[in-house]
Amino acid sequence: GQCVSVCPTAALTVVNDIPNVWEALNAKDKFVIVQTAPAVRVALGEKFGAEPGTVVTGKMVAALRMLGFDKVFDTDFAADLTIMEEATEFIHRLQHGGRLPILTSCCPGWVKFFEHQFNDLLDIPSTCKSPHEMFGVIAKTYYAEKMGIDPKNIFVVSIMPCLAKKYEAARPELKHDDMQDVDAVLTTRELGDMLREANIDLMNLRDEEFDEPLGESTGASVIFGTTGGVIEAALRTAYEWLTNETLEKVEFHELRGFDGIKEAVIKINDQDINIAVAHGLGNARKLLEDIRAGKSHYHAIEIMACPGGCIGGGGQPYHFGNFDVLKKRMEGIYKEDQSKKFRKSHENPAIKKLYEEYLGEPYGEKAHELLHTYYVKRKKM
Ligand code: SF4
């Protein structure tokens, strides 16, 4: 039978996708690909008795392989891709008198909120699809071609900290060639349940590496998992592109931590770029009302529906509002960022290759066709 629970962030009724995923794994004709969101790796261990914030990336990869996935890839790869597109879109708007501030668009809880509550402002969010959706479409086009697999036989599973991603994956806008970009979404908790069903003892596994090429990522993509991380990742790239200089200090500490609204002024060339970050929809509402009233002085704003960002997502192991748990998960995220060889999305070698071999220019024609979306005016709730 199907188990139904209720999403605390987006008031959605959520279906348990575990049976669909087992079915795909058992089907002979399916090539089943899994991808894991940044925030999952710092929380999954909690389901197996580990301290919050324990980074279990390598063990998670090993466990997913044991479950039978044909390829174990990383949403972080696609987070780097999102930065390529979003930073280019930001620079484009900045230099061509486009609408500012630009708002991040990777959180479906927030996207649904503005489609209902601020649908007079549908032209301000970035048109970038969220990372796991970008991943899905790249898996079914570029990767399918490279591997000679019929995309109709590819089944993409996303492991997400989030309940709203289930609704997002079913959006009719998020498909290509009549195929949904993503076929099933499991939460961190559901993955934990599945591993238990299969008697996999996560914490005693040996670390393994993600598969290539869609498993390669930078530190910039890891920080997507916490409030402030998406805009910090975008700045690391936009700064270098706008100045043609190396950004030596990649950490933007003003954008980190748990304040409901964070701000920073970043000097790029001779211009002050005003950045804001909001997490929790109450904080987002304040910034949006200023935009609506024409009083906003920001150039770019990151918004996440969940307090703390995705580390505090509705699909994560329960933290019962305990900020200490969120703090430890956040530390785990920044630790993973520091451990990476590359820390700027545009330095990801697999991403460079993807543009060279397939997409062409960031924000170009092919990128628009595959990686960008649009928003829909929905009734006020
Ligand atoms: Fe999902 Fe919450 Fe992250 Fe938004 S902030 S993507 S609703 S987990």
Short mmCIF file of C-alpha atoms and ligand atoms in Angstrom, two decimals:
data_model
loop_
_atom_site.label_atom_id
_atom_site.label_comp_id
_atom_site.label_asym_id
_atom_site.label_seq_id
_atom_site.Cartn_x
_atom_site.Cartn_y
_atom_site.Cartn_z
CA GLY A 1 0.00 0.00 0.00
CA GLN A 2 1.05 3.64 -0.34
CA CYS A 3 1.90 5.68 2.66
CA VAL A 4 0.85 9.29 2.72
CA SER A 5 2.27 12.02 4.91
CA VAL A 6 1.83 15.77 4.99
CA CYS A 7 4.50 18.30 4.06
CA PRO A 8 5.14 20.89 6.75
CA THR A 9 6.61 23.43 4.31
CA ALA A 10 4.28 23.42 1.35
CA ALA A 11 1.14 21.81 2.81
CA LEU A 12 1.28 19.06 0.21
CA THR A 13 0.05 15.53 0.45
CA VAL A 14 3.07 13.43 -0.22
CA VAL A 15 3.19 9.95 -1.68
CA ASN A 16 5.82 7.43 -0.69
CA ASP A 17 7.79 6.58 -3.85
CA ILE A 18 9.76 3.64 -2.42
CA PRO A 19 7.62 0.98 -4.19
CA ASN A 20 8.10 2.71 -7.60
CA VAL A 21 11.85 2.82 -7.09
CA TRP A 22 12.04 -0.89 -6.15
CA GLU A 23 9.97 -1.65 -9.23
CA ALA A 24 12.37 0.30 -11.49
CA LEU A 25 15.39 -1.37 -9.87
CA ASN A 26 13.88 -4.77 -10.54
CA ALA A 27 12.87 -4.04 -14.14
CA LYS A 28 15.35 -5.54 -16.60
CA ASP A 29 14.91 -2.90 -19.31
CA LYS A 30 15.43 0.14 -17.06
CA PHE A 31 18.73 1.97 -16.64
CA VAL A 32 18.23 3.42 -13.18
CA ILE A 33 20.25 6.48 -12.24
CA VAL A 34 20.30 8.03 -8.79
CA GLN A 35 21.42 11.52 -7.78
CA THR A 36 21.81 12.89 -4.26
CA ALA A 37 21.19 16.46 -3.11
CA PRO A 38 23.90 18.31 -1.13
CA ALA A 39 22.02 18.33 2.19
CA VAL A 40 21.35 14.57 2.25
CA ARG A 41 24.99 13.63 2.95
CA VAL A 42 25.14 15.59 6.22
CA ALA A 43 21.90 14.13 7.66
CA LEU A 44 21.42 10.55 6.41
CA GLY A 45 23.83 9.22 9.05
CA GLU A 46 21.42 10.39 11.78
CA LYS A 47 19.01 7.61 10.72
CA PHE A 48 21.79 5.16 11.64
CA GLY A 49 22.80 6.68 14.97
CA ALA A 50 25.52 9.06 13.75
CA GLU A 51 25.89 12.57 15.16
CA PRO A 52 24.08 15.30 13.18
CA GLY A 53 26.40 16.82 10.60
CA THR A 54 28.45 13.64 10.11
CA VAL A 55 29.46 13.67 6.44
CA VAL A 56 28.54 10.26 4.98
CA THR A 57 29.02 11.00 1.27
CA GLY A 58 31.23 7.99 0.48
CA LYS A 59 29.14 5.56 2.55
CA MET A 60 25.95 6.82 0.92
CA VAL A 61 27.45 6.18 -2.53
CA ALA A 62 28.43 2.63 -1.50
CA ALA A 63 24.94 2.01 -0.09
CA LEU A 64 23.21 3.23 -3.26
CA ARG A 65 25.39 0.89 -5.33
CA MET A 66 24.39 -1.99 -3.07
CA LEU A 67 20.72 -1.14 -3.68
CA GLY A 68 21.33 -1.83 -7.36
CA PHE A 69 21.39 1.58 -9.04
CA ASP A 70 23.16 1.41 -12.40
CA LYS A 71 24.89 4.75 -11.85
CA VAL A 72 25.34 6.77 -8.67
CA PHE A 73 25.62 10.42 -9.57
CA ASP A 74 25.49 13.70 -7.71
CA THR A 75 22.99 16.56 -7.81
CA ASP A 76 26.03 18.66 -6.88
CA PHE A 77 27.22 18.28 -10.48
CA ALA A 78 23.97 19.92 -11.57
CA ALA A 79 24.24 22.57 -8.88
CA ASP A 80 27.47 23.64 -10.59
CA LEU A 81 25.54 23.69 -13.85
CA THR A 82 22.84 25.83 -12.22
CA ILE A 83 25.50 28.35 -11.20
CA MET A 84 26.84 28.50 -14.77
CA GLU A 85 23.36 29.42 -15.96
CA GLU A 86 22.24 31.59 -13.06
CA ALA A 87 25.45 33.63 -12.85
CA THR A 88 25.25 34.22 -16.61
CA GLU A 89 21.60 35.23 -16.34
CA PHE A 90 22.45 37.62 -13.50
CA ILE A 91 25.29 39.24 -15.45
CA HIS A 92 23.03 39.47 -18.49
CA ARG A 93 20.34 41.31 -16.51
CA LEU A 94 22.93 43.53 -14.84
CA GLN A 95 24.53 44.57 -18.12
CA HIS A 96 21.42 44.82 -20.29
CA GLY A 97 19.08 46.68 -17.96
CA GLY A 98 17.10 43.55 -17.10
CA ARG A 99 14.79 43.20 -14.13
CA LEU A 100 16.58 43.23 -10.76
CA PRO A 101 16.82 41.85 -8.18
CA ILE A 102 17.15 38.38 -9.59
CA LEU A 103 15.80 35.75 -7.23
CA THR A 104 17.10 32.18 -6.95
CA SER A 105 14.72 29.51 -8.19
CA CYS A 106 16.03 26.19 -6.91
CA CYS A 107 13.57 25.80 -4.02
CA PRO A 108 10.15 24.49 -5.17
CA GLY A 109 8.55 25.38 -1.83
CA TRP A 110 9.44 28.98 -2.54
CA VAL A 111 8.53 28.79 -6.24
CA LYS A 112 5.05 27.56 -5.37
CA PHE A 113 4.72 30.33 -2.80
CA PHE A 114 5.49 33.12 -5.27
CA GLU A 115 3.26 31.57 -7.94
CA HIS A 116 0.37 31.87 -5.49
CA GLN A 117 1.21 34.93 -3.42
CA PHE A 118 3.37 37.19 -5.60
CA ASN A 119 2.33 36.26 -9.10
CA ASP A 120 2.54 39.87 -10.24
CA LEU A 121 6.34 39.35 -9.97
CA LEU A 122 6.77 36.21 -12.09
CA ASP A 123 9.49 37.86 -14.18
CA ILE A 124 11.94 38.37 -11.29
CA PRO A 125 12.97 34.85 -10.31
CA SER A 126 15.74 33.29 -12.35
CA THR A 127 14.38 31.02 -15.08
CA CYS A 128 16.86 28.29 -14.14
CA LYS A 129 15.39 24.91 -13.38
CA SER A 130 16.45 23.54 -10.00
CA PRO A 131 19.61 21.40 -9.96
CA HIS A 132 17.95 17.97 -9.77
CA GLU A 133 15.71 18.88 -12.73
CA MET A 134 18.72 20.07 -14.73
CA PHE A 135 20.38 16.80 -13.81
CA GLY A 136 17.40 14.77 -15.07
CA VAL A 137 17.28 16.41 -18.47
CA ILE A 138 21.06 16.15 -18.95
CA ALA A 139 20.91 12.46 -18.00
CA LYS A 140 18.24 11.85 -20.63
CA THR A 141 19.93 13.84 -23.41
CA TYR A 142 23.71 14.34 -23.20
CA TYR A 143 24.44 11.28 -21.08
CA ALA A 144 21.98 9.03 -22.93
CA GLU A 145 23.60 9.99 -26.26
CA LYS A 146 27.09 9.47 -24.89
CA MET A 147 26.20 6.02 -23.59
CA GLY A 148 23.96 5.02 -26.49
CA ILE A 149 20.97 4.41 -24.22
CA ASP A 150 17.38 5.10 -25.26
CA PRO A 151 16.30 7.89 -22.88
CA LYS A 152 12.89 6.25 -22.55
CA ASN A 153 14.61 3.46 -20.65
CA ILE A 154 16.38 5.81 -18.27
CA PHE A 155 14.73 6.18 -14.88
CA VAL A 156 16.05 9.08 -12.78
CA VAL A 157 15.66 8.95 -9.01
CA SER A 158 16.44 12.01 -6.88
CA ILE A 159 17.32 11.65 -3.21
CA MET A 160 16.24 14.96 -1.70
CA PRO A 161 15.98 16.58 1.73
CA CYS A 162 12.67 17.94 0.53
CA LEU A 163 9.00 17.02 0.24
CA ALA A 164 8.17 19.79 -2.26
CA LYS A 165 10.60 18.23 -4.79
CA LYS A 166 8.05 15.43 -5.27
CA TYR A 167 5.46 17.90 -6.45
CA GLU A 168 8.09 19.74 -8.50
CA ALA A 169 9.17 16.58 -10.36
CA ALA A 170 5.57 16.12 -11.55
CA ARG A 171 5.21 19.69 -12.94
CA PRO A 172 4.26 19.54 -16.62
CA GLU A 173 6.74 22.38 -17.35
CA LEU A 174 9.63 20.20 -16.26
CA LYS A 175 9.82 17.77 -19.11
CA HIS A 176 11.60 17.39 -22.40
CA ASP A 177 10.57 15.30 -25.43
CA ASP A 178 7.49 14.18 -23.50
CA MET A 179 9.57 12.69 -20.70
CA GLN A 180 9.58 14.09 -17.17
CA ASP A 181 13.12 15.17 -16.27
CA VAL A 182 12.92 13.25 -12.99
CA ASP A 183 10.94 10.03 -12.50
CA ALA A 184 10.87 9.60 -8.73
CA VAL A 185 11.90 11.54 -5.64
CA LEU A 186 12.81 9.91 -2.35
CA THR A 187 13.45 11.91 0.79
CA THR A 188 16.49 11.40 3.03
CA ARG A 189 14.18 9.62 5.49
CA GLU A 190 12.81 7.35 2.78
CA LEU A 191 16.32 6.43 1.64
CA GLY A 192 17.11 5.53 5.24
CA ASP A 193 14.00 3.30 5.33
CA MET A 194 14.96 1.65 2.06
CA LEU A 195 18.47 0.90 3.30
CA ARG A 196 16.99 -0.67 6.41
CA GLU A 197 14.60 -2.76 4.30
CA ALA A 198 17.66 -4.02 2.42
CA ASN A 199 19.61 -4.62 5.66
CA ILE A 200 22.36 -2.22 4.64
CA ASP A 201 24.32 -0.98 7.63
CA LEU A 202 25.34 2.47 6.34
CA MET A 203 27.87 3.44 8.97
CA ASN A 204 29.94 0.28 8.52
CA LEU A 205 30.38 0.64 4.76
CA ARG A 206 33.63 1.63 3.11
CA ASP A 207 33.63 4.99 1.32
CA GLU A 208 33.18 4.87 -2.44
CA GLU A 209 33.32 7.57 -5.13
CA PHE A 210 30.48 8.84 -7.33
CA ASP A 211 30.41 7.68 -10.95
CA GLU A 212 31.71 9.94 -13.71
CA PRO A 213 30.98 12.29 -15.40
CA LEU A 214 27.76 13.40 -13.68
CA GLY A 215 29.28 12.79 -10.27
CA GLU A 216 31.98 15.45 -10.44
CA SER A 217 31.40 18.57 -8.35
CA THR A 218 32.97 21.54 -6.59
CA GLY A 219 32.69 23.02 -3.11
CA ALA A 220 30.40 25.72 -4.50
CA SER A 221 27.74 23.13 -5.26
CA VAL A 222 27.90 21.51 -1.83
CA ILE A 223 26.94 24.75 -0.08
CA PHE A 224 23.61 24.79 -1.96
CA GLY A 225 22.47 22.66 0.97
CA THR A 226 22.45 25.51 3.46
CA THR A 227 20.91 28.98 3.62
CA GLY A 228 23.15 31.50 1.84
CA GLY A 229 25.00 28.85 -0.12
CA VAL A 230 23.42 29.31 -3.52
CA ILE A 231 24.14 33.01 -3.66
CA GLU A 232 27.66 32.49 -2.29
CA ALA A 233 28.30 29.93 -5.03
CA ALA A 234 26.91 32.32 -7.66
CA LEU A 235 29.14 35.13 -6.37
CA ARG A 236 32.28 32.99 -6.56
CA THR A 237 31.63 32.62 -10.29
CA ALA A 238 30.07 36.00 -11.15
CA TYR A 239 32.95 37.82 -9.42
CA GLU A 240 35.60 36.08 -11.53
CA TRP A 241 33.65 36.48 -14.75
CA LEU A 242 32.98 40.18 -14.20
CA THR A 243 36.47 41.12 -13.03
CA ASN A 244 38.65 38.61 -14.93
CA GLU A 245 40.52 38.22 -11.66
CA THR A 246 40.96 35.23 -9.39
CA LEU A 247 38.79 35.37 -6.30
CA GLU A 248 41.25 34.40 -3.57
CA LYS A 249 38.87 34.54 -0.61
CA VAL A 250 36.00 32.29 -1.68
CA GLU A 251 34.13 32.36 1.63
CA PHE A 252 31.48 35.05 2.10
CA HIS A 253 30.94 34.91 5.84
CA GLU A 254 28.32 37.71 5.87
CA LEU A 255 25.99 35.37 3.98
CA ARG A 256 26.35 32.50 6.44
CA GLY A 257 24.56 31.62 9.69
CA PHE A 258 20.95 31.58 10.87
CA ASP A 259 19.81 35.23 10.83
CA GLY A 260 16.40 35.29 9.09
CA ILE A 261 17.55 37.92 6.60
CA LYS A 262 21.26 38.35 5.81
CA GLU A 263 22.81 41.07 3.70
CA ALA A 264 26.14 41.82 2.07
CA VAL A 265 27.57 44.49 -0.18
CA ILE A 266 30.15 43.05 -2.57
CA LYS A 267 32.35 45.37 -4.59
CA ILE A 268 32.71 44.06 -8.11
CA ASN A 269 34.79 46.31 -10.36
CA ASP A 270 33.47 49.74 -9.35
CA GLN A 271 29.98 48.67 -8.52
CA ASP A 272 28.47 47.82 -5.14
CA ILE A 273 26.40 44.68 -5.57
CA ASN A 274 23.73 44.37 -2.88
CA ILE A 275 22.89 40.82 -1.89
CA ALA A 276 20.23 39.47 0.46
CA VAL A 277 19.39 36.00 1.73
CA ALA A 278 16.10 34.95 3.33
CA HIS A 279 15.15 31.57 4.73
CA GLY A 280 11.65 30.79 5.93
CA LEU A 281 8.74 32.20 3.93
CA GLY A 282 7.89 34.87 6.51
CA ASN A 283 11.30 36.45 5.94
CA ALA A 284 10.93 36.07 2.18
CA ARG A 285 7.60 37.88 2.28
CA LYS A 286 9.25 41.00 3.78
CA LEU A 287 11.77 41.23 0.94
CA LEU A 288 9.09 40.58 -1.68
CA GLU A 289 6.79 43.25 -0.35
CA ASP A 290 9.63 45.75 -0.71
CA ILE A 291 10.18 44.66 -4.31
CA ARG A 292 6.47 45.00 -5.03
CA ALA A 293 6.51 48.51 -3.51
CA GLY A 294 9.55 49.48 -5.63
CA LYS A 295 11.68 49.95 -2.48
CA SER A 296 14.18 47.12 -2.88
CA HIS A 297 17.81 48.08 -3.44
CA TYR A 298 19.07 44.53 -3.93
CA HIS A 299 20.63 43.10 -7.07
CA ALA A 300 20.23 39.45 -6.12
CA ILE A 301 18.32 37.57 -3.45
CA GLU A 302 18.44 33.94 -2.38
CA ILE A 303 15.27 32.49 -0.90
CA MET A 304 14.75 29.08 0.71
CA ALA A 305 11.43 28.02 2.19
CA CYS A 306 12.84 25.97 5.05
CA PRO A 307 14.54 27.52 8.08
CA GLY A 308 18.25 26.85 7.64
CA GLY A 309 17.73 26.00 3.96
CA CYS A 310 17.70 22.39 2.72
CA ILE A 311 19.64 21.08 5.75
CA GLY A 312 16.35 21.75 7.60
CA GLY A 313 14.15 20.34 4.82
CA GLY A 314 10.89 18.51 5.46
CA GLY A 315 12.34 15.22 4.14
CA GLN A 316 15.34 15.16 6.46
CA PRO A 317 15.56 13.08 9.64
CA TYR A 318 13.39 14.90 12.17
CA HIS A 319 15.18 17.63 14.08
CA PHE A 320 12.15 18.88 16.03
CA GLY A 321 13.10 22.53 15.61
CA ASN A 322 16.47 21.94 17.30
CA PHE A 323 18.84 24.53 15.86
CA ASP A 324 21.80 22.69 17.31
CA VAL A 325 21.12 19.84 14.86
CA LEU A 326 20.87 22.35 11.98
CA LYS A 327 24.07 24.05 13.10
CA LYS A 328 25.97 20.77 13.00
CA ARG A 329 24.57 19.91 9.56
CA MET A 330 25.64 23.38 8.38
CA GLU A 331 29.16 22.79 9.70
CA GLY A 332 29.19 19.47 7.82
CA ILE A 333 28.33 21.28 4.60
CA TYR A 334 31.12 23.86 4.97
CA LYS A 335 33.59 21.10 5.89
CA GLU A 336 32.73 19.27 2.66
CA ASP A 337 33.18 22.54 0.71
CA GLN A 338 36.65 23.03 2.20
CA SER A 339 37.66 19.47 1.34
CA LYS A 340 37.07 19.94 -2.39
CA LYS A 341 39.82 20.40 -4.94
CA PHE A 342 37.76 22.93 -6.90
CA ARG A 343 35.56 25.42 -5.08
CA LYS A 344 34.07 27.42 -7.96
CA SER A 345 31.42 25.93 -10.23
CA HIS A 346 33.01 27.13 -13.46
CA GLU A 347 36.17 25.16 -12.60
CA ASN A 348 34.33 21.81 -12.64
CA PRO A 349 36.06 19.86 -15.47
CA ALA A 350 32.96 17.74 -16.23
CA ILE A 351 30.84 20.88 -16.55
CA LYS A 352 33.37 22.50 -18.91
CA LYS A 353 33.23 19.38 -21.03
CA LEU A 354 29.44 19.34 -21.04
CA TYR A 355 29.39 22.87 -22.52
CA GLU A 356 32.17 22.08 -25.00
CA GLU A 357 30.65 18.84 -26.20
CA TYR A 358 26.97 19.56 -26.03
CA LEU A 359 25.49 22.78 -24.64
CA GLY A 360 27.61 25.46 -26.28
CA GLU A 361 27.43 28.76 -24.42
CA PRO A 362 25.95 29.18 -20.94
CA TYR A 363 22.50 30.78 -21.28
CA GLY A 364 22.62 29.97 -25.02
CA GLU A 365 19.98 28.34 -27.19
CA LYS A 366 20.51 24.73 -26.17
CA ALA A 367 20.84 25.70 -22.52
CA HIS A 368 17.53 27.56 -22.72
CA GLU A 369 15.80 24.60 -24.27
CA LEU A 370 16.99 22.16 -21.62
CA LEU A 371 17.84 24.04 -18.46
CA HIS A 372 15.37 26.89 -18.15
CA THR A 373 11.69 26.99 -17.28
CA TYR A 374 8.80 29.37 -16.71
CA TYR A 375 6.37 30.06 -13.92
CA VAL A 376 2.62 29.90 -13.75
CA LYS A 377 0.14 32.27 -12.18
CA ARG A 378 -1.77 30.30 -9.56
CA LYS A 379 -4.72 31.23 -7.40
CA LYS A 380 -4.08 32.97 -4.10
CA MET A 381 -4.33 30.45 -1.26
FE1 SF4 B 1 12.92 21.84 -0.33
FE2 SF4 B 1 13.06 23.25 1.89
FE3 SF4 B 1 15.22 23.00 0.34
FE4 SF4 B 1 13.16 24.47 -0.44
S1 SF4 B 1 14.49 24.88 1.33
S2 SF4 B 1 14.30 23.00 -1.68
S3 SF4 B 1 11.38 23.33 0.38
S4 SF4 B 1 14.17 21.36 1.46
#
